[in-house]
């Protein structure tokens, strides 16, 4: 309950500021609450309807309605030809999906979780990402790889890895990581319409979270461009840069810190690759402090890349203290709840890091 | 009687130093088409095998001869250029296996689809690439079929999806192309080639499963040249009956040194697929004269005698030539003329491939994404910002 109230307040604030920017409206836009999974469902439904060449394949996506119910109702509506249940053979079906993209279709290839994408990672990188370049522009690969990424709850080491850094490392891929329902819908529609391989990192724990959907986002042509981060909360004391589930954590931490007079600017990356460095730099040049927050491991991670980029650009000279990374603990994910809880950034960890960075 | 007259004419022509030999022989002299007995294919889960009595026309024969000879000479030229260090990196040559590429293409249409692994120069040619484009890709020039950005293993042309470097990965890709054919209902088939080494890859079995389950119009072809790099088939496979390894997928074992055998089997398989009956597996028994790649002399794991024996008894070009000559479908001179013409084409292409400039540095970061607005790419240091266009 608290979570949804918080969400409403958060999105309510956004809706208000959006209104302010657009000017006075006689009546408030129709406020629609939508869960992230339904936003994803709607995005796929609209794109399947819009373009005959779009189809979805993966384990349990059809008759089971999706392992996490993200593709609920799609098989009933579109049938066997466009919603395809595959055997448990990731390397095979990812390759098949990419081949279909070579030959003119627009597949959405679902990995039940991105952990299983490791079985198929050669296809994603060597057959999908690199092909346009190797063929000097002759062979495009309009494919989306989507599925839940990162930690869930109690699923232990083999089912909890975050792949943002791994896929974000590779040229030829676009990598996006939505947070809100609006992010999910707009980014997924963009991904499906993109003629290039897109890795779409969802989050299982966000599927059931509701967000207010702006009027704009309710359109069938609503897309969010890649490479543009969103400032979810304006602030002046410090910049928090994050993606996916941790946007919620950062906003919660910001609410607590606000009571102590620390105003955090929270940036929702939305795109891992391309990274919106400009947005980060603009913010850091204003706040003079930077903390990155992610669920993935620290070494060679998203936060590490952000720090390196800030060092190389104009924002470095505006930093009053070194940037801080808040990350998952550098261990395989344990099972026991107390251990798992302490393996990932909690709100208190973000608050602690902010204060340390600000030296208060 | 006609033959005698024309022989005299020919002799006269030679003495005069003229080269217009063919015109001395009239069209009526040659057999326009003939029937040939070819080896019967071994079958697996088929009720019947491809025909063993097949017809080849003179025109077809001349075409197969020319194409095989072109591939042969092109590969030998690549060998030369590699030894001169004008070609770098990996270079996997196809000489010996020409009947496979040419026979397959004769059994399908250009509107069908094909994908193979890294021993791909022959297929790039049969699928529509020119010798010039192929050779200058090998030498890494801007006139290359992939503008110099792909190299030996990454050549593409219409309905030809490479050229793939990762062993086995091309097979699921090819089945995906077949899925698209089925989805789009275009009556086309997708041919996916792989070697005896790749035949043990797990992803190939995953692909067999889905192709059979969904009845994809996919022809899986194993080019069994007896060696996966330096490992013979006996040392790598528990079952060397590659045409049976598809289990529930019907299979054919084909003499891959006979272009007509390959053609018949391919037609047979394509008909099966187009009728919606699902995938077919073909094993082509063939041989490569060169080692695995240019860095492999190819004689540490097999004997020179073996190579010589295959060359002497089963060379695909010799086989075709003998057939045509003994059936009066062409003259030795005519075939020699083709040889000369092919040699010239290869020389010209090699000349181009060694003189065409390398791609300009401005091209370095292009072709990362399709249909994208121009973007910046980080160079080797933070001050180097490179431009990338689609």
mmCIF file of N, CA and C in Angstrom, chain B residues 238-327:
data_model
loop_
_atom_site.group_PDB
_atom_site.id
_atom_site.type_symbol
_atom_site.label_atom_id
_atom_site.label_comp_id
_atom_site.label_asym_id
_atom_site.label_seq_id
_atom_site.Cartn_x
_atom_site.Cartn_y
_atom_site.Cartn_z
ATOM 1 N N UNK B 238 31.010 -40.047 -32.515
ATOM 2 C CA UNK B 238 30.616 -41.400 -32.143
ATOM 3 C C UNK B 238 29.851 -42.066 -33.293
ATOM 4 N N UNK B 239 29.142 -41.227 -34.078
ATOM 5 C CA UNK B 239 28.504 -41.755 -35.281
ATOM 6 C C UNK B 239 28.884 -40.893 -36.465
ATOM 7 N N UNK B 240 29.539 -41.464 -37.448
ATOM 8 C CA UNK B 240 29.947 -40.691 -38.619
ATOM 9 C C UNK B 240 28.920 -40.766 -39.741
ATOM 10 N N UNK B 241 27.753 -41.308 -39.425
ATOM 11 C CA UNK B 241 26.663 -41.300 -40.414
ATOM 12 C C UNK B 241 25.935 -39.973 -40.264
ATOM 13 N N UNK B 242 26.585 -38.921 -40.740
ATOM 14 C CA UNK B 242 26.050 -37.581 -40.494
ATOM 15 C C UNK B 242 24.649 -37.394 -41.052
ATOM 16 N N UNK B 243 24.318 -38.129 -42.092
ATOM 17 C CA UNK B 243 22.988 -37.956 -42.693
ATOM 18 C C UNK B 243 21.888 -38.567 -41.835
ATOM 19 N N UNK B 244 22.314 -39.379 -40.849
ATOM 20 C CA UNK B 244 21.326 -39.978 -39.941
ATOM 21 C C UNK B 244 21.237 -39.203 -38.631
ATOM 22 N N UNK B 245 22.153 -38.260 -38.417
ATOM 23 C CA UNK B 245 22.228 -37.630 -37.109
ATOM 24 C C UNK B 245 21.013 -36.748 -36.828
ATOM 25 N N UNK B 246 20.243 -36.432 -37.830
ATOM 26 C CA UNK B 246 19.015 -35.664 -37.630
ATOM 27 C C UNK B 246 17.897 -36.530 -37.072
ATOM 28 N N UNK B 247 18.181 -37.820 -36.934
ATOM 29 C CA UNK B 247 17.241 -38.753 -36.294
ATOM 30 C C UNK B 247 15.883 -38.770 -36.976
ATOM 31 N N UNK B 248 14.974 -37.942 -36.507
ATOM 32 C CA UNK B 248 13.606 -37.910 -37.055
ATOM 33 C C UNK B 248 13.548 -37.108 -38.350
ATOM 34 N N UNK B 249 14.661 -36.480 -38.725
ATOM 35 C CA UNK B 249 14.681 -35.715 -39.976
ATOM 36 C C UNK B 249 15.189 -36.640 -41.079
ATOM 37 N N UNK B 250 14.443 -36.783 -42.186
ATOM 38 C CA UNK B 250 14.909 -37.668 -43.253
ATOM 39 C C UNK B 250 16.225 -37.166 -43.840
ATOM 40 N N UNK B 251 17.077 -38.128 -44.207
ATOM 41 C CA UNK B 251 18.418 -37.749 -44.652
ATOM 42 C C UNK B 251 18.886 -38.448 -45.913
ATOM 43 N N UNK B 252 19.858 -37.817 -46.568
ATOM 44 C CA UNK B 252 20.462 -38.378 -47.777
ATOM 45 C C UNK B 252 21.971 -38.291 -47.645
ATOM 46 N N UNK B 253 22.647 -39.371 -48.064
ATOM 47 C CA UNK B 253 24.104 -39.268 -48.142
ATOM 48 C C UNK B 253 24.460 -39.240 -49.620
ATOM 49 N N UNK B 254 25.201 -38.216 -50.011
ATOM 50 C CA UNK B 254 25.366 -37.880 -51.422
ATOM 51 C C UNK B 254 26.843 -37.831 -51.791
ATOM 52 N N UNK B 255 27.160 -38.240 -53.012
ATOM 53 C CA UNK B 255 28.532 -38.107 -53.497
ATOM 54 C C UNK B 255 28.791 -36.633 -53.800
ATOM 55 N N UNK B 256 29.511 -35.974 -52.919
ATOM 56 C CA UNK B 256 29.742 -34.544 -53.046
ATOM 57 C C UNK B 256 30.781 -34.165 -54.082
ATOM 58 N N UNK B 257 31.372 -35.143 -54.756
ATOM 59 C CA UNK B 257 32.356 -34.817 -55.790
ATOM 60 C C UNK B 257 31.698 -34.808 -57.167
ATOM 61 N N UNK B 258 30.435 -35.199 -57.227
ATOM 62 C CA UNK B 258 29.713 -35.268 -58.490
ATOM 63 C C UNK B 258 28.644 -34.192 -58.506
ATOM 64 N N UNK B 259 28.841 -33.193 -59.334
ATOM 65 C CA UNK B 259 27.937 -32.045 -59.347
ATOM 66 C C UNK B 259 26.498 -32.462 -59.669
ATOM 67 N N UNK B 260 26.339 -33.504 -60.458
ATOM 68 C CA UNK B 260 24.985 -33.944 -60.808
ATOM 69 C C UNK B 260 24.304 -34.639 -59.635
ATOM 70 N N UNK B 261 25.074 -35.403 -58.880
ATOM 71 C CA UNK B 261 24.534 -36.037 -57.666
ATOM 72 C C UNK B 261 24.042 -34.968 -56.702
ATOM 73 N N UNK B 262 24.883 -33.966 -56.514
ATOM 74 C CA UNK B 262 24.534 -32.901 -55.571
ATOM 75 C C UNK B 262 23.292 -32.168 -56.063
ATOM 76 N N UNK B 263 23.252 -31.911 -57.361
ATOM 77 C CA UNK B 263 22.095 -31.203 -57.918
ATOM 78 C C UNK B 263 20.808 -31.977 -57.719
ATOM 79 N N UNK B 264 20.842 -33.256 -58.054
ATOM 80 C CA UNK B 264 19.638 -34.093 -57.927
ATOM 81 C C UNK B 264 19.157 -34.162 -56.491
ATOM 82 N N UNK B 265 20.102 -34.380 -55.604
ATOM 83 C CA UNK B 265 19.731 -34.502 -54.191
ATOM 84 C C UNK B 265 19.154 -33.194 -53.675
ATOM 85 N N UNK B 266 19.753 -32.086 -54.098
ATOM 86 C CA UNK B 266 19.266 -30.773 -53.637
ATOM 87 C C UNK B 266 17.857 -30.515 -54.145
ATOM 88 N N UNK B 267 17.616 -30.844 -55.408
ATOM 89 C CA UNK B 267 16.266 -30.665 -55.982
ATOM 90 C C UNK B 267 15.268 -31.507 -55.205
ATOM 91 N N UNK B 268 15.673 -32.730 -54.932
ATOM 92 C CA UNK B 268 14.831 -33.673 -54.199
ATOM 93 C C UNK B 268 14.473 -33.095 -52.833
ATOM 94 N N UNK B 269 15.486 -32.575 -52.156
ATOM 95 C CA UNK B 269 15.279 -32.013 -50.823
ATOM 96 C C UNK B 269 14.412 -30.761 -50.899
ATOM 97 N N UNK B 270 14.683 -29.911 -51.879
ATOM 98 C CA UNK B 270 13.922 -28.663 -52.003
ATOM 99 C C UNK B 270 12.450 -28.944 -52.289
ATOM 100 N N UNK B 271 12.199 -29.937 -53.142
ATOM 101 C CA UNK B 271 10.801 -30.299 -53.432
ATOM 102 C C UNK B 271 10.098 -30.727 -52.149
ATOM 103 N N UNK B 272 10.790 -31.509 -51.349
ATOM 104 C CA UNK B 272 10.243 -31.994 -50.082
ATOM 105 C C UNK B 272 9.861 -30.818 -49.178
ATOM 106 N N UNK B 273 10.772 -29.871 -49.089
ATOM 107 C CA UNK B 273 10.528 -28.703 -48.239
ATOM 108 C C UNK B 273 9.397 -27.841 -48.777
ATOM 109 N N UNK B 274 9.421 -27.612 -50.062
ATOM 110 C CA UNK B 274 8.388 -26.745 -50.647
ATOM 111 C C UNK B 274 7.004 -27.361 -50.525
ATOM 112 N N UNK B 275 6.958 -28.689 -50.431
ATOM 113 C CA UNK B 275 5.663 -29.356 -50.256
ATOM 114 C C UNK B 275 5.185 -29.271 -48.811
ATOM 115 N N UNK B 276 5.948 -28.585 -47.974
ATOM 116 C CA UNK B 276 5.531 -28.394 -46.589
ATOM 117 C C UNK B 276 5.786 -29.590 -45.697
ATOM 118 N N UNK B 277 6.673 -30.493 -46.157
ATOM 119 C CA UNK B 277 6.886 -31.726 -45.388
ATOM 120 C C UNK B 277 7.939 -31.569 -44.293
ATOM 121 N N UNK B 278 8.574 -30.396 -44.218
ATOM 122 C CA UNK B 278 9.540 -30.218 -43.150
ATOM 123 C C UNK B 278 10.965 -30.322 -43.640
ATOM 124 N N UNK B 279 11.924 -30.305 -42.704
ATOM 125 C CA UNK B 279 13.328 -30.211 -43.084
ATOM 126 C C UNK B 279 13.893 -31.514 -43.652
ATOM 127 N N UNK B 280 15.024 -31.374 -44.324
ATOM 128 C CA UNK B 280 15.776 -32.510 -44.855
ATOM 129 C C UNK B 280 17.229 -32.316 -44.464
ATOM 130 N N UNK B 281 17.933 -33.423 -44.238
ATOM 131 C CA UNK B 281 19.354 -33.363 -43.932
ATOM 132 C C UNK B 281 20.116 -34.046 -45.061
ATOM 133 N N UNK B 282 21.100 -33.360 -45.604
ATOM 134 C CA UNK B 282 21.916 -33.981 -46.645
ATOM 135 C C UNK B 282 23.353 -34.031 -46.181
ATOM 136 N N UNK B 283 24.017 -35.158 -46.395
ATOM 137 C CA UNK B 283 25.447 -35.219 -46.131
ATOM 138 C C UNK B 283 26.143 -35.313 -47.476
ATOM 139 N N UNK B 284 27.037 -34.370 -47.748
ATOM 140 C CA UNK B 284 27.788 -34.426 -48.996
ATOM 141 C C UNK B 284 29.177 -34.938 -48.668
ATOM 142 N N UNK B 285 29.543 -36.068 -49.271
ATOM 143 C CA UNK B 285 30.884 -36.592 -49.027
ATOM 144 C C UNK B 285 31.836 -35.913 -49.997
ATOM 145 N N UNK B 286 32.706 -35.104 -49.445
ATOM 146 C CA UNK B 286 33.565 -34.292 -50.300
ATOM 147 C C UNK B 286 34.979 -34.265 -49.728
ATOM 148 N N UNK B 287 35.815 -33.387 -50.258
ATOM 149 C CA UNK B 287 37.224 -33.362 -49.840
ATOM 150 C C UNK B 287 37.827 -32.009 -50.126
ATOM 151 N N UNK B 288 38.668 -31.555 -49.224
ATOM 152 C CA UNK B 288 39.366 -30.297 -49.478
ATOM 153 C C UNK B 288 40.847 -30.595 -49.740
ATOM 154 N N UNK B 289 41.379 -29.988 -50.800
ATOM 155 C CA UNK B 289 42.782 -30.240 -51.118
ATOM 156 C C UNK B 289 43.707 -29.492 -50.172
ATOM 157 N N UNK B 290 43.299 -28.264 -49.831
ATOM 158 C CA UNK B 290 44.126 -27.488 -48.908
ATOM 159 C C UNK B 290 43.904 -27.969 -47.473
ATOM 160 N N UNK B 291 44.752 -27.483 -46.592
ATOM 161 C CA UNK B 291 44.535 -27.748 -45.174
ATOM 162 C C UNK B 291 43.309 -26.983 -44.689
ATOM 163 N N UNK B 292 43.048 -27.052 -43.415
ATOM 164 C CA UNK B 292 41.903 -26.375 -42.820
ATOM 165 C C UNK B 292 41.893 -24.894 -43.207
ATOM 166 N N UNK B 293 43.026 -24.261 -43.054
ATOM 167 C CA UNK B 293 43.183 -22.857 -43.452
ATOM 168 C C UNK B 293 44.601 -22.696 -43.982
ATOM 169 N N UNK B 294 44.946 -21.491 -44.344
ATOM 170 C CA UNK B 294 46.274 -21.263 -44.910
ATOM 171 C C UNK B 294 47.396 -21.494 -43.903
ATOM 172 N N UNK B 295 47.061 -21.528 -42.621
ATOM 173 C CA UNK B 295 48.123 -21.790 -41.648
ATOM 174 C C UNK B 295 48.284 -23.286 -41.382
ATOM 175 N N UNK B 296 47.511 -24.089 -42.079
ATOM 176 C CA UNK B 296 47.593 -25.539 -41.892
ATOM 177 C C UNK B 296 48.071 -26.194 -43.193
ATOM 178 N N UNK B 297 49.273 -26.785 -43.180
ATOM 179 C CA UNK B 297 49.747 -27.421 -44.411
ATOM 180 C C UNK B 297 48.868 -28.595 -44.838
ATOM 181 N N UNK B 298 48.144 -29.157 -43.894
ATOM 182 C CA UNK B 298 47.155 -30.182 -44.239
ATOM 183 C C UNK B 298 47.722 -31.558 -44.446
ATOM 184 N N UNK B 299 48.972 -31.772 -44.032
ATOM 185 C CA UNK B 299 49.579 -33.094 -44.236
ATOM 186 C C UNK B 299 50.054 -33.743 -42.940
ATOM 187 N N UNK B 300 49.746 -33.113 -41.827
ATOM 188 C CA UNK B 300 50.180 -33.742 -40.575
ATOM 189 C C UNK B 300 49.160 -34.769 -40.104
ATOM 190 N N UNK B 301 47.917 -34.615 -40.550
ATOM 191 C CA UNK B 301 46.871 -35.529 -40.089
ATOM 192 C C UNK B 301 46.319 -36.382 -41.223
ATOM 193 N N UNK B 302 46.875 -36.195 -42.432
ATOM 194 C CA UNK B 302 46.484 -37.048 -43.550
ATOM 195 C C UNK B 302 47.680 -37.172 -44.488
ATOM 196 N N UNK B 303 47.678 -38.196 -45.301
ATOM 197 C CA UNK B 303 48.862 -38.440 -46.133
ATOM 198 C C UNK B 303 48.733 -37.728 -47.473
ATOM 199 N N UNK B 304 49.878 -37.429 -48.034
ATOM 200 C CA UNK B 304 49.885 -36.827 -49.376
ATOM 201 C C UNK B 304 49.276 -37.808 -50.377
ATOM 202 N N UNK B 305 49.471 -39.087 -50.114
ATOM 203 C CA UNK B 305 48.913 -40.115 -51.015
ATOM 204 C C UNK B 305 47.398 -40.015 -51.061
ATOM 205 N N UNK B 306 46.828 -39.775 -49.887
ATOM 206 C CA UNK B 306 45.364 -39.681 -49.843
ATOM 207 C C UNK B 306 44.894 -38.510 -50.692
ATOM 208 N N UNK B 307 45.553 -37.365 -50.501
ATOM 209 C CA UNK B 307 45.178 -36.170 -51.258
ATOM 210 C C UNK B 307 45.324 -36.443 -52.759
ATOM 211 N N UNK B 308 46.444 -37.051 -53.123
ATOM 212 C CA UNK B 308 46.696 -37.351 -54.543
ATOM 213 C C UNK B 308 45.654 -38.291 -55.110
ATOM 214 N N UNK B 309 45.264 -39.259 -54.296
ATOM 215 C CA UNK B 309 44.291 -40.243 -54.768
ATOM 216 C C UNK B 309 42.953 -39.562 -55.088
ATOM 217 N N UNK B 310 42.536 -38.704 -54.178
ATOM 218 C CA UNK B 310 41.262 -38.017 -54.418
ATOM 219 C C UNK B 310 41.373 -37.155 -55.666
ATOM 220 N N UNK B 311 42.465 -36.428 -55.762
ATOM 221 C CA UNK B 311 42.684 -35.572 -56.921
ATOM 222 C C UNK B 311 42.675 -36.379 -58.209
ATOM 223 N N UNK B 312 43.294 -37.535 -58.162
ATOM 224 C CA UNK B 312 43.394 -38.354 -59.367
ATOM 225 C C UNK B 312 42.087 -39.022 -59.753
ATOM 226 N N UNK B 313 41.350 -39.514 -58.741
ATOM 227 C CA UNK B 313 40.173 -40.330 -59.063
ATOM 228 C C UNK B 313 38.857 -39.572 -58.955
ATOM 229 N N UNK B 314 38.798 -38.551 -58.105
ATOM 230 C CA UNK B 314 37.478 -37.975 -57.817
ATOM 231 C C UNK B 314 37.371 -36.470 -58.010
ATOM 232 N N UNK B 315 38.353 -35.863 -58.667
ATOM 233 C CA UNK B 315 38.279 -34.413 -58.801
ATOM 234 C C UNK B 315 36.973 -34.010 -59.504
ATOM 235 N N UNK B 316 36.205 -33.101 -58.903
ATOM 236 C CA UNK B 316 34.883 -32.770 -59.453
ATOM 237 C C UNK B 316 34.950 -32.145 -60.848
ATOM 238 N N UNK B 317 35.962 -31.344 -61.085
ATOM 239 C CA UNK B 317 36.049 -30.696 -62.394
ATOM 240 C C UNK B 317 36.458 -31.718 -63.455
ATOM 241 N N UNK B 318 37.401 -32.586 -63.116
ATOM 242 C CA UNK B 318 37.815 -33.645 -64.054
ATOM 243 C C UNK B 318 36.648 -34.564 -64.370
ATOM 244 N N UNK B 319 35.886 -34.901 -63.359
ATOM 245 C CA UNK B 319 34.730 -35.788 -63.536
ATOM 246 C C UNK B 319 33.765 -35.205 -64.559
ATOM 247 N N UNK B 320 33.484 -33.929 -64.390
ATOM 248 C CA UNK B 320 32.543 -33.284 -65.304
ATOM 249 C C UNK B 320 33.138 -33.200 -66.703
ATOM 250 N N UNK B 321 34.402 -32.838 -66.744
ATOM 251 C CA UNK B 321 35.083 -32.697 -68.041
ATOM 252 C C UNK B 321 35.043 -34.025 -68.799
ATOM 253 N N UNK B 322 35.402 -35.106 -68.108
ATOM 254 C CA UNK B 322 35.401 -36.427 -68.756
ATOM 255 C C UNK B 322 34.022 -36.778 -69.271
ATOM 256 N N UNK B 323 33.021 -36.485 -68.449
ATOM 257 C CA UNK B 323 31.637 -36.788 -68.854
ATOM 258 C C UNK B 323 31.285 -36.057 -70.137
ATOM 259 N N UNK B 324 31.638 -34.767 -70.155
ATOM 260 C CA UNK B 324 31.255 -33.958 -71.306
ATOM 261 C C UNK B 324 31.999 -34.395 -72.558
ATOM 262 N N UNK B 325 33.278 -34.691 -72.411
ATOM 263 C CA UNK B 325 34.062 -35.087 -73.577
ATOM 264 C C UNK B 325 33.621 -36.438 -74.098
ATOM 265 N N UNK B 326 33.437 -37.372 -73.189
ATOM 266 C CA UNK B 326 33.094 -38.713 -73.670
ATOM 267 C C UNK B 326 31.665 -38.798 -74.203
ATOM 268 N N UNK B 327 30.864 -37.794 -73.927
ATOM 269 C CA UNK B 327 29.513 -37.772 -74.483
ATOM 270 C C UNK B 327 29.368 -36.749 -75.584
#
